[in-house]
mmCIF file of N, CA, C and O in Angstrom:
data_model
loop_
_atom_site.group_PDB
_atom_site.id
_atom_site.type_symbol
_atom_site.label_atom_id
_atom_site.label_comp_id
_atom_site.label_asym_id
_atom_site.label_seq_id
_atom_site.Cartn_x
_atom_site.Cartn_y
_atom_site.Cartn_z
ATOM 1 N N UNK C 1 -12.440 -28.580 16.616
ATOM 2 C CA UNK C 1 -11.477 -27.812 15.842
ATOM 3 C C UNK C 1 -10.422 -27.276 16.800
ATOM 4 O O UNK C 1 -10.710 -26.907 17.939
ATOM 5 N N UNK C 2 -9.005 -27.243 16.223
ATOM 6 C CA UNK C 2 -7.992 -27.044 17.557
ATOM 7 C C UNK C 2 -8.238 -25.401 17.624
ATOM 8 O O UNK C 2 -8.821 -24.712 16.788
ATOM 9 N N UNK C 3 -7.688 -25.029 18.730
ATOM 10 C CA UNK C 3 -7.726 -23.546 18.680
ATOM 11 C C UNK C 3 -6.173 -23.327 18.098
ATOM 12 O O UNK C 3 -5.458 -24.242 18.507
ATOM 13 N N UNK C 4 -5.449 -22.372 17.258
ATOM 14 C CA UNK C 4 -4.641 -21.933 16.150
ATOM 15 C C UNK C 4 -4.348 -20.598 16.823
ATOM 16 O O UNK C 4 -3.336 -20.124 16.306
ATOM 17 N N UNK C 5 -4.708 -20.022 17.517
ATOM 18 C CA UNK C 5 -4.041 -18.778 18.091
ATOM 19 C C UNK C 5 -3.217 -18.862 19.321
ATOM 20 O O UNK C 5 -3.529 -19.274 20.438
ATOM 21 N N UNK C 6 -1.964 -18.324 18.820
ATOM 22 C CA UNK C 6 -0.619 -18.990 19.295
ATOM 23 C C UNK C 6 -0.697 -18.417 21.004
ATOM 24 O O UNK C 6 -1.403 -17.451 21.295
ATOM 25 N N UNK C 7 -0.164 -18.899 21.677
ATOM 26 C CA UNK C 7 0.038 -18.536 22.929
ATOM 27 C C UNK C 7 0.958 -17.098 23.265
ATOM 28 O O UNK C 7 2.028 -16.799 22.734
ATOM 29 N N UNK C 8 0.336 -16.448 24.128
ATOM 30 C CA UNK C 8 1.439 -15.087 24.515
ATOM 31 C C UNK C 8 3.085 -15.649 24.460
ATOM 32 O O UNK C 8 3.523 -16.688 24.954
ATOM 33 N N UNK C 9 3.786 -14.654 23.729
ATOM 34 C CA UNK C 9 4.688 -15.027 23.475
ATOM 35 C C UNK C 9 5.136 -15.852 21.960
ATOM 36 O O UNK C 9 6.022 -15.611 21.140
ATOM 37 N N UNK C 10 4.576 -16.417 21.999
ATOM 38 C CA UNK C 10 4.696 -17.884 20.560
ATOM 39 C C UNK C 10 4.783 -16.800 19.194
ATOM 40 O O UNK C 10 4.203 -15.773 19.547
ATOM 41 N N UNK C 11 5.263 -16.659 17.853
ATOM 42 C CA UNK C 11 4.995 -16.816 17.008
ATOM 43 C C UNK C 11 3.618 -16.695 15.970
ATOM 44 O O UNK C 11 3.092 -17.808 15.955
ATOM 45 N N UNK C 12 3.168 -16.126 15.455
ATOM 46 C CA UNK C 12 1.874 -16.100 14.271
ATOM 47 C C UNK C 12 2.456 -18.075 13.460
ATOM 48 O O UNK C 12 3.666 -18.204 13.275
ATOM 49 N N UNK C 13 1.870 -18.860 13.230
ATOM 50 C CA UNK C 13 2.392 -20.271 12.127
ATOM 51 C C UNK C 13 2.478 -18.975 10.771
ATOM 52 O O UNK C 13 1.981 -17.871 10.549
ATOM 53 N N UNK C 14 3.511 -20.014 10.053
ATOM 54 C CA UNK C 14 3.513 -19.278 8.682
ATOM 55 C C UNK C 14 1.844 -19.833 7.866
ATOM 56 O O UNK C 14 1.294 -20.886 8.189
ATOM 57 N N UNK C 15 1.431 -19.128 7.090
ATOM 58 C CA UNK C 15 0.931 -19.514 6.268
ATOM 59 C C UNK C 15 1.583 -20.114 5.082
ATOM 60 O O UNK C 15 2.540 -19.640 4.469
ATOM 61 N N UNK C 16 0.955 -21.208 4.834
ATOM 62 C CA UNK C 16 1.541 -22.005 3.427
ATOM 63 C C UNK C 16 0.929 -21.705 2.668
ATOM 64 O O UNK C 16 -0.266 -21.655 2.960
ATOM 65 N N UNK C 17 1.431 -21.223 0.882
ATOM 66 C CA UNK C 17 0.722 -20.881 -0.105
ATOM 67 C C UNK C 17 1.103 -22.021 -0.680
ATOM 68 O O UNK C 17 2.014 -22.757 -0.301
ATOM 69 N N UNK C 18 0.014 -22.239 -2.101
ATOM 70 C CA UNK C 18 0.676 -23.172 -3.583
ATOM 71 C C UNK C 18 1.108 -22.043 -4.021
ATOM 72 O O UNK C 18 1.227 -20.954 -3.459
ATOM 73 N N UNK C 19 1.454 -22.563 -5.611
ATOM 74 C CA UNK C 19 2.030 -22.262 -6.085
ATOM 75 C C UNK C 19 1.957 -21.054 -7.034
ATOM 76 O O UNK C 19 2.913 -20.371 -7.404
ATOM 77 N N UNK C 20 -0.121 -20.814 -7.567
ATOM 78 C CA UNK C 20 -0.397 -19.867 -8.048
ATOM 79 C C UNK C 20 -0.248 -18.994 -6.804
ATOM 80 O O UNK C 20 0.310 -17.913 -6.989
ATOM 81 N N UNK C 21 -0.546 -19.205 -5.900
ATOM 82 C CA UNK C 21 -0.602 -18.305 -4.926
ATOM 83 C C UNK C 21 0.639 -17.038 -4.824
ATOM 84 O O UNK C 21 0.569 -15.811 -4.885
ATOM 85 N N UNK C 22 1.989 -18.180 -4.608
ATOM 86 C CA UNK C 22 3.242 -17.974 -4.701
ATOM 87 C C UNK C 22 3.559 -16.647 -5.660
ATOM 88 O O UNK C 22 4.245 -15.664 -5.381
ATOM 89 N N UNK C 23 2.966 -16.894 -6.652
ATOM 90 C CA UNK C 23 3.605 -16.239 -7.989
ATOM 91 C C UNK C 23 2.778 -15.109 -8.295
ATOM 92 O O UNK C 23 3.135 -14.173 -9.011
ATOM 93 N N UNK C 24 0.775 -15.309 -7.286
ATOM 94 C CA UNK C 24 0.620 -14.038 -7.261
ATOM 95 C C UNK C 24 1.461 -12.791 -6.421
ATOM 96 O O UNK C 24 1.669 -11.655 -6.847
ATOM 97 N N UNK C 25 1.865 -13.342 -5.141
ATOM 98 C CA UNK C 25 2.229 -12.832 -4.641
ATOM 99 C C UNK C 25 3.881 -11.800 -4.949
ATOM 100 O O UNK C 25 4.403 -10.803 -4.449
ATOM 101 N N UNK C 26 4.195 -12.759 -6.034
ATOM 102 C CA UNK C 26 5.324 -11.825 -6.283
ATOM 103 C C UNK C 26 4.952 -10.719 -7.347
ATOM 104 O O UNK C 26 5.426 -9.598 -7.529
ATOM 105 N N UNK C 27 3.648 -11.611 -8.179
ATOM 106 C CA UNK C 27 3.353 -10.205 -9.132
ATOM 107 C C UNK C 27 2.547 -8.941 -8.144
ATOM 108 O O UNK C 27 2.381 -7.770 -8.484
ATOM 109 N N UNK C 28 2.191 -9.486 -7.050
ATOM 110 C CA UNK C 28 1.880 -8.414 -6.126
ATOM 111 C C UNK C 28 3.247 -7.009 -5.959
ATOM 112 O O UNK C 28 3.155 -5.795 -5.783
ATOM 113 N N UNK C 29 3.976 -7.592 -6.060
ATOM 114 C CA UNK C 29 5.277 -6.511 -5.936
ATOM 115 C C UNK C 29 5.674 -5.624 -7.508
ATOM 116 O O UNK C 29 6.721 -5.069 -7.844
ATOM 117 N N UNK C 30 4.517 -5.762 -8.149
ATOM 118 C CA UNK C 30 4.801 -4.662 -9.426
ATOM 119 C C UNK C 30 4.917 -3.153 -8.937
ATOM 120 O O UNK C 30 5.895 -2.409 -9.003
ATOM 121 N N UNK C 31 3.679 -2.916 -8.442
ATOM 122 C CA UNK C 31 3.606 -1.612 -7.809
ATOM 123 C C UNK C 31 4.625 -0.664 -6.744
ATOM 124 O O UNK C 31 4.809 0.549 -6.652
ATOM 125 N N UNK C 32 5.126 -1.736 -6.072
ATOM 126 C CA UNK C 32 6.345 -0.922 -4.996
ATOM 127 C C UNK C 32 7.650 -1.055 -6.162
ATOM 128 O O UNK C 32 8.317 -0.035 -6.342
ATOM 129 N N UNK C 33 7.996 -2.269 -6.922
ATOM 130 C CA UNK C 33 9.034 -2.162 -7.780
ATOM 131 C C UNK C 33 8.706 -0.697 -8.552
ATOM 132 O O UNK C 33 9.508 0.235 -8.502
ATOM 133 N N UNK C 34 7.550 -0.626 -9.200
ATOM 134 C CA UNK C 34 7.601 0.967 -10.481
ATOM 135 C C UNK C 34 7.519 1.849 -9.602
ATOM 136 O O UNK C 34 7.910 2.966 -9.941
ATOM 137 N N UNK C 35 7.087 1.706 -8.435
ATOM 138 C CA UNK C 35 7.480 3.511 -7.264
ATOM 139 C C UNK C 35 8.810 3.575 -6.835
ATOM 140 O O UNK C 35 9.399 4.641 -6.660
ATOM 141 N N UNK C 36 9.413 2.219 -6.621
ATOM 142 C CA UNK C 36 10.868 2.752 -6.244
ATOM 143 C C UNK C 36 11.350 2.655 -7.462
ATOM 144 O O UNK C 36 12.543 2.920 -7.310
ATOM 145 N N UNK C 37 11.115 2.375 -8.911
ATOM 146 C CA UNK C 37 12.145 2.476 -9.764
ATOM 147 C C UNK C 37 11.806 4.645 -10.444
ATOM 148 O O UNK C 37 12.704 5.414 -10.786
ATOM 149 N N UNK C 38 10.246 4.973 -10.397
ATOM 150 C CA UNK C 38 10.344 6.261 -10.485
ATOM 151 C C UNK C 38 11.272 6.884 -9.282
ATOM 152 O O UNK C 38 12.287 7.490 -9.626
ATOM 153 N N UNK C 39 10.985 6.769 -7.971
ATOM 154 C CA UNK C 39 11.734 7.291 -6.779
ATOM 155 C C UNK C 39 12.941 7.769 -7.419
ATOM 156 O O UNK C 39 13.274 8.931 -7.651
ATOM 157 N N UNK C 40 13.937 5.971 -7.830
ATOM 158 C CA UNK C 40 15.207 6.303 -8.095
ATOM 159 C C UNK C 40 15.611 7.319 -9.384
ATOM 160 O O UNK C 40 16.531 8.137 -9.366
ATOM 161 N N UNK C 41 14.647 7.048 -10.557
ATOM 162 C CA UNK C 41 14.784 8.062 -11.368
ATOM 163 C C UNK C 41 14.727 9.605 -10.981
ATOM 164 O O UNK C 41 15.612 10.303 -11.475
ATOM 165 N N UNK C 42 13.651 10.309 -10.034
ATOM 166 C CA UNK C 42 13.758 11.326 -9.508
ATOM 167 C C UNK C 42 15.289 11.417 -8.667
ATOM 168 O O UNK C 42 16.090 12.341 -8.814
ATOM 169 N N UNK C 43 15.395 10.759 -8.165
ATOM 170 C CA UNK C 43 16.720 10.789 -7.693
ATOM 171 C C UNK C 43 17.790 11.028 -8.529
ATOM 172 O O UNK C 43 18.338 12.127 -8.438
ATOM 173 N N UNK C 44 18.193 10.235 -9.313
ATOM 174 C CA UNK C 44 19.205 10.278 -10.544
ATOM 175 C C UNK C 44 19.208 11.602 -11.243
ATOM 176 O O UNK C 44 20.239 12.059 -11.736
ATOM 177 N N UNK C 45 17.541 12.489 -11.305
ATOM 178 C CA UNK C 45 17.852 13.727 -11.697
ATOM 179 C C UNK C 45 17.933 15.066 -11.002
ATOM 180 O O UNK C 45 18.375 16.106 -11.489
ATOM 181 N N UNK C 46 17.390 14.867 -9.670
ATOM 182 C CA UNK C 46 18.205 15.730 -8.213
ATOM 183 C C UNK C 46 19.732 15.583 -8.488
ATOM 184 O O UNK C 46 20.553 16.500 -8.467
ATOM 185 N N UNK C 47 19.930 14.475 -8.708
ATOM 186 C CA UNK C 47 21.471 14.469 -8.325
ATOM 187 C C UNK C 47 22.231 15.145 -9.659
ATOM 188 O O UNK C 47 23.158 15.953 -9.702
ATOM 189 N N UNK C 48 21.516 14.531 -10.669
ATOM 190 C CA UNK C 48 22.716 15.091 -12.106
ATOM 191 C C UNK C 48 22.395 17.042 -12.543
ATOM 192 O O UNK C 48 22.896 17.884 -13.288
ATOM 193 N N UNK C 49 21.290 16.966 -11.553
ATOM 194 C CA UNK C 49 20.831 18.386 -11.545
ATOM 195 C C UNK C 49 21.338 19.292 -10.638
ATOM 196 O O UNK C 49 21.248 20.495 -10.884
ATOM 197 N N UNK C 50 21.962 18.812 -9.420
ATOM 198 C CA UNK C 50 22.440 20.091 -8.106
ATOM 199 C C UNK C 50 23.675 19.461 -7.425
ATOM 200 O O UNK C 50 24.125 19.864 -6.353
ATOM 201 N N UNK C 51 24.182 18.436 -8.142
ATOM 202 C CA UNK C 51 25.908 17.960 -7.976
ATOM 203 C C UNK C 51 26.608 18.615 -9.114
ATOM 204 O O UNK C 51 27.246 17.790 -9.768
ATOM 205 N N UNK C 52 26.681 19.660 -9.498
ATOM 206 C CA UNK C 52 27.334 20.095 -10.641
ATOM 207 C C UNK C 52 28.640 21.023 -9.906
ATOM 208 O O UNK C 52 28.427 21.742 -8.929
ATOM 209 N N UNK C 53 29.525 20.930 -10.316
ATOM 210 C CA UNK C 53 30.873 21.306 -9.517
ATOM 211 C C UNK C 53 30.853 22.653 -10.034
ATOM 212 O O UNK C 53 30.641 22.991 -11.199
ATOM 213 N N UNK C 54 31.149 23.536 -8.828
ATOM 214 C CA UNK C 54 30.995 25.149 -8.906
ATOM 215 C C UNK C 54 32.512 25.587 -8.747
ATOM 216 O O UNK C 54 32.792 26.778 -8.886
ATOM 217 N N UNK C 55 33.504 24.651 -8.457
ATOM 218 C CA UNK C 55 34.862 25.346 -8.931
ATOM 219 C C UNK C 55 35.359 23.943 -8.769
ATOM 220 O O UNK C 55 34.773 23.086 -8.107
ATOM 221 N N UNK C 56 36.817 23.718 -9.615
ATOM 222 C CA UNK C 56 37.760 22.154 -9.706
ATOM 223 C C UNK C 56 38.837 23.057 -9.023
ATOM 224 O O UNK C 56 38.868 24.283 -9.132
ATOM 225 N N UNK C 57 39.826 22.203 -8.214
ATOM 226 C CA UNK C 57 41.104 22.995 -7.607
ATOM 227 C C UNK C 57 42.304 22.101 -9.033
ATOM 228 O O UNK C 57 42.244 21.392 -10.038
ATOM 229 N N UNK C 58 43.420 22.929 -7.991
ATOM 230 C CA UNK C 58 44.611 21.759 -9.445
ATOM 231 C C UNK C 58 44.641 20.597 -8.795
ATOM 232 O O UNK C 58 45.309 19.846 -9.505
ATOM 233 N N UNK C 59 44.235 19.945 -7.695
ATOM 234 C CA UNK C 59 44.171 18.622 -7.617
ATOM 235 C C UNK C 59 42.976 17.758 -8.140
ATOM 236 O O UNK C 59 42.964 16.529 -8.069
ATOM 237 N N UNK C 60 42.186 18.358 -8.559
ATOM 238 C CA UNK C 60 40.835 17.996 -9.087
ATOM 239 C C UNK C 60 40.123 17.554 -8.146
ATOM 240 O O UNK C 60 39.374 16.606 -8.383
ATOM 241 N N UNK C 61 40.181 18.161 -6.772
ATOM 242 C CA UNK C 61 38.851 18.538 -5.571
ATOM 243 C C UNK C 61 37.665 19.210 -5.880
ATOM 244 O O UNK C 61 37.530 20.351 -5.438
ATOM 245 N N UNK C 62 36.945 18.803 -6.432
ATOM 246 C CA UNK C 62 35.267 19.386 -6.502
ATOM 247 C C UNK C 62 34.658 20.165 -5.671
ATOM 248 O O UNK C 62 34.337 19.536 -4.663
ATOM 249 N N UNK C 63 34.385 21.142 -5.644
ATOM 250 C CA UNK C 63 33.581 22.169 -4.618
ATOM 251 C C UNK C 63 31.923 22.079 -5.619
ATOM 252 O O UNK C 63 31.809 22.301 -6.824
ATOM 253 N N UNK C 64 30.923 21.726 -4.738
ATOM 254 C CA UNK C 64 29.823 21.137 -5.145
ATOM 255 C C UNK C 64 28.689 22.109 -3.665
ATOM 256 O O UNK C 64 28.474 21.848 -2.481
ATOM 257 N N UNK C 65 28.343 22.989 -4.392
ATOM 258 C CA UNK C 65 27.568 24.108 -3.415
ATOM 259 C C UNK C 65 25.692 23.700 -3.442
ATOM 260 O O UNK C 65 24.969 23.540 -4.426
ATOM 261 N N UNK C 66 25.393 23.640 -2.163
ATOM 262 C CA UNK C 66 24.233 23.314 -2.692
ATOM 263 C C UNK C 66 22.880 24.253 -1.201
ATOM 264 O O UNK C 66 23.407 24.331 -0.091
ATOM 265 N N UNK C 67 21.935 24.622 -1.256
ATOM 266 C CA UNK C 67 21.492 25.482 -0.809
ATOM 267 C C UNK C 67 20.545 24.269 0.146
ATOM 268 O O UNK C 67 20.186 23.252 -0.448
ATOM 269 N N UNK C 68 20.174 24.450 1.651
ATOM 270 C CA UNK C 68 19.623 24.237 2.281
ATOM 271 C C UNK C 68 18.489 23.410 2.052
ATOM 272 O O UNK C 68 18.466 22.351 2.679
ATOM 273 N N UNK C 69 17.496 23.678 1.249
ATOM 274 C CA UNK C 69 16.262 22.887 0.784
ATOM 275 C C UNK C 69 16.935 22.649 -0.352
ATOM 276 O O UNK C 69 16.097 23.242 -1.031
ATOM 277 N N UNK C 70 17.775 22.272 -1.206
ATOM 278 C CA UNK C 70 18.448 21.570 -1.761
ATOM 279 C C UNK C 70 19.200 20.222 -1.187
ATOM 280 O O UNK C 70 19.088 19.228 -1.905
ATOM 281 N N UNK C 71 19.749 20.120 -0.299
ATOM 282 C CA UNK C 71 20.203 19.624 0.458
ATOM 283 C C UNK C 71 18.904 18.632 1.087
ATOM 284 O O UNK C 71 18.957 17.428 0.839
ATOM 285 N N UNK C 72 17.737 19.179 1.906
ATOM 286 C CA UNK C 72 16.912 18.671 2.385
ATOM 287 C C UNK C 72 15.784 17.490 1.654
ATOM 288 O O UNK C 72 15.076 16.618 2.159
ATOM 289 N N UNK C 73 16.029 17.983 0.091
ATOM 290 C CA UNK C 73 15.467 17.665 -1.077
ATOM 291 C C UNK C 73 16.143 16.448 -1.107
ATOM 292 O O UNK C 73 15.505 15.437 -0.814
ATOM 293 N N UNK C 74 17.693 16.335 -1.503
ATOM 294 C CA UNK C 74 17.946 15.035 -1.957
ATOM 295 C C UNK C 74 18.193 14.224 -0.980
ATOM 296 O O UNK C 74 18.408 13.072 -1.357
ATOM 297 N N UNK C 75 18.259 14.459 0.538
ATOM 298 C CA UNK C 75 18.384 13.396 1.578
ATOM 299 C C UNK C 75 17.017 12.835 1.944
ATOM 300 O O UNK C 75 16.960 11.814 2.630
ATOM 301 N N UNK C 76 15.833 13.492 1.494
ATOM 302 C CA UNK C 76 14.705 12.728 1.401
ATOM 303 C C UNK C 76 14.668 11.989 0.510
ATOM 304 O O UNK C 76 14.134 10.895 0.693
ATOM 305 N N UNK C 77 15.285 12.361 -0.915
ATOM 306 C CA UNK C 77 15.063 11.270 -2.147
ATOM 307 C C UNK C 77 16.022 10.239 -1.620
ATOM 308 O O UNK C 77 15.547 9.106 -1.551
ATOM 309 N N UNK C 78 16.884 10.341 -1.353
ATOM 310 C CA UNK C 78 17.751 9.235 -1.213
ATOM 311 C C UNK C 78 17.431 8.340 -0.114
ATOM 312 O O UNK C 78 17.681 7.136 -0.167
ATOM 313 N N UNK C 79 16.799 8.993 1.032
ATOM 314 C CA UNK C 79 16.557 7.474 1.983
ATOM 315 C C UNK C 79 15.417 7.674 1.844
ATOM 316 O O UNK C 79 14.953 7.597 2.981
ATOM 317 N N UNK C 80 14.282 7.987 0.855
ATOM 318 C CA UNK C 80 13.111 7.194 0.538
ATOM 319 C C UNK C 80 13.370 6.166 -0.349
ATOM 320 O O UNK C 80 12.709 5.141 -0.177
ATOM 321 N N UNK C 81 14.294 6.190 -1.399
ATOM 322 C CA UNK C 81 14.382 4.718 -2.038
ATOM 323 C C UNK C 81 15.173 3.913 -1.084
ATOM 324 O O UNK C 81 14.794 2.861 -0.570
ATOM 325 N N UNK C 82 16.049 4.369 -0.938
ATOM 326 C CA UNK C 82 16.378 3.305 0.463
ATOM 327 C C UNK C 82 15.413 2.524 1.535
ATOM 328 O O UNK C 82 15.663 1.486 2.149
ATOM 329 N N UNK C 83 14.450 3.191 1.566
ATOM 330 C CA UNK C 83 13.461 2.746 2.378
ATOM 331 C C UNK C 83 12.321 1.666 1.280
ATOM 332 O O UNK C 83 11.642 0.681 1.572
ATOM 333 N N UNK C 84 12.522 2.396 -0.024
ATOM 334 C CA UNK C 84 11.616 1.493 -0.560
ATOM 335 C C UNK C 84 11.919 0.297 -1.149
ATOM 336 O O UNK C 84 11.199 -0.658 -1.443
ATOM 337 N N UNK C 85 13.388 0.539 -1.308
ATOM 338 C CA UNK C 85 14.275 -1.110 -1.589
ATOM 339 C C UNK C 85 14.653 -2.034 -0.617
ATOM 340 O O UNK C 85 15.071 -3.175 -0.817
ATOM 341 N N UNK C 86 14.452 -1.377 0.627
ATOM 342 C CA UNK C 86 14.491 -2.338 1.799
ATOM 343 C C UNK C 86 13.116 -2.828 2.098
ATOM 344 O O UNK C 86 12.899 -3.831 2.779
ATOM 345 N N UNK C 87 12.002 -1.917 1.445
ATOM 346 C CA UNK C 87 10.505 -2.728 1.483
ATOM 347 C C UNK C 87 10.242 -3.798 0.611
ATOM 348 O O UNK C 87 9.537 -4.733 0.989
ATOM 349 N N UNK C 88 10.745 -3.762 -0.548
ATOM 350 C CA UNK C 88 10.410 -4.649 -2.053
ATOM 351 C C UNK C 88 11.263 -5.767 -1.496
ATOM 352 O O UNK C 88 10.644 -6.829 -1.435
ATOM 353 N N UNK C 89 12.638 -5.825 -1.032
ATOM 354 C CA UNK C 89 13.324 -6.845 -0.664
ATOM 355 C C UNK C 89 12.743 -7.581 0.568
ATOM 356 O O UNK C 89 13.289 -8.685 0.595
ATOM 357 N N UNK C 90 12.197 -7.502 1.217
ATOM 358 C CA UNK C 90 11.423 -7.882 2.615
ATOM 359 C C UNK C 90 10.497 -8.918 1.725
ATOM 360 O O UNK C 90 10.541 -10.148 1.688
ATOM 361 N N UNK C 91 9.510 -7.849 0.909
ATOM 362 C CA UNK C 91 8.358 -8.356 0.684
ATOM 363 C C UNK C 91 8.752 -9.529 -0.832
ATOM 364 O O UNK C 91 7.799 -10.106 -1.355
ATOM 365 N N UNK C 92 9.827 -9.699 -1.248
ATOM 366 C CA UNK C 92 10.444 -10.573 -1.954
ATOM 367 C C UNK C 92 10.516 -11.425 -1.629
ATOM 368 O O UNK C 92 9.900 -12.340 -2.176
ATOM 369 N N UNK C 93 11.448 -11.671 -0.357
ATOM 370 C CA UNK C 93 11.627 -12.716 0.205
ATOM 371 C C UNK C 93 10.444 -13.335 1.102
ATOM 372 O O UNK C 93 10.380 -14.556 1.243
ATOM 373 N N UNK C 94 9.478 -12.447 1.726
ATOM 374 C CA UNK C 94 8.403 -12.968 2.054
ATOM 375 C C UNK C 94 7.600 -13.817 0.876
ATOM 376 O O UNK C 94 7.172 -14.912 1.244
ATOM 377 N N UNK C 95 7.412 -13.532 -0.148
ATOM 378 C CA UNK C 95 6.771 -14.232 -0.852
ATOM 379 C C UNK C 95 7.425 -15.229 -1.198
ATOM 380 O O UNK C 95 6.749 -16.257 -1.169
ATOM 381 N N UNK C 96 8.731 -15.395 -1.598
ATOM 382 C CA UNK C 96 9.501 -16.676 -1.808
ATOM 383 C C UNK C 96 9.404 -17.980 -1.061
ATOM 384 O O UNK C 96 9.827 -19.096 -1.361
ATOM 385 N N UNK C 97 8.597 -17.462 0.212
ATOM 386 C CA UNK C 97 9.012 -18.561 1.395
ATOM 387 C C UNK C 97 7.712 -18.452 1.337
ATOM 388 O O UNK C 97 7.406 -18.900 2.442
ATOM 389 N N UNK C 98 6.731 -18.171 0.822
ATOM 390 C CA UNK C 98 5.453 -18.644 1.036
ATOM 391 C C UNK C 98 4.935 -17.696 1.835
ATOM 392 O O UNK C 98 4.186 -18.392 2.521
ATOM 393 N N UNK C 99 4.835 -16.845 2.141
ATOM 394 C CA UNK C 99 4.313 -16.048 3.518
ATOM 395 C C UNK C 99 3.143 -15.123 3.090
ATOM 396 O O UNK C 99 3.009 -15.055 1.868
ATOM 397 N N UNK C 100 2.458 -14.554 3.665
ATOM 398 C CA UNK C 100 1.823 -13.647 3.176
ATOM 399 C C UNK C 100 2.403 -11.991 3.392
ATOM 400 O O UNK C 100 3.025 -11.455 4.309
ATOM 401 N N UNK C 101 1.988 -11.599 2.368
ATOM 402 C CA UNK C 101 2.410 -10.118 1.771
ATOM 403 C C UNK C 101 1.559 -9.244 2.784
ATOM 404 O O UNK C 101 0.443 -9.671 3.081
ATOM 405 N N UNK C 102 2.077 -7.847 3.434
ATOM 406 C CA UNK C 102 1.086 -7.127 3.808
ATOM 407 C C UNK C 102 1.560 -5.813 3.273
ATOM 408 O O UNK C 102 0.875 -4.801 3.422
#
């Protein structure tokens, strides 16, 4: 039997899936799709909740006041879905090409 463990340096070989395989693997991505699609919903209501304009000028410049852990609040929501749409897309395209999911 050959030995299969790549040399220092070299590459992991891809694994080749069929085709059920394939298609489990994308239904594998239900779970990160419905956490980043709640994520973004929490998001959508941070935002329509503490972007509310606290004075308009006559040029219609928005003054939009927002308190410290307010602030800290939605820059976590926002680059956690960022983080989790750059995970689902990884693991998309990993499965497309056959690869295995981790």
């Amino acid at each position: 039997m050959p030995n299969t463990t790549p040399a220092a340096g070299e590459a992991m070989p891809k694994t080749v899936l069929n085709d059920a395989e394939i298609i489990g693997a994308f239904r594998n991505l239900e779970h990160d799709i419905c956490c980043l699609n709640h994520m973004a919903d929490i998001l959508a209501d941070l935002l329509d909740d503490q972007l509310t304009p606290r004075e308009t000028s006559s040029n219609e410049l928005v003054k939009i006041m927002l308190t410290k852990h307010q602030l800290e609040t939605l820059s976590f929501a926002w680059n956690d879905v960022s983080f989790r749409a750059q995970r689902v897309r990884d693991a998309f395209y990993s499965a497309g090409e056959g690869e295995t999911i981790r």
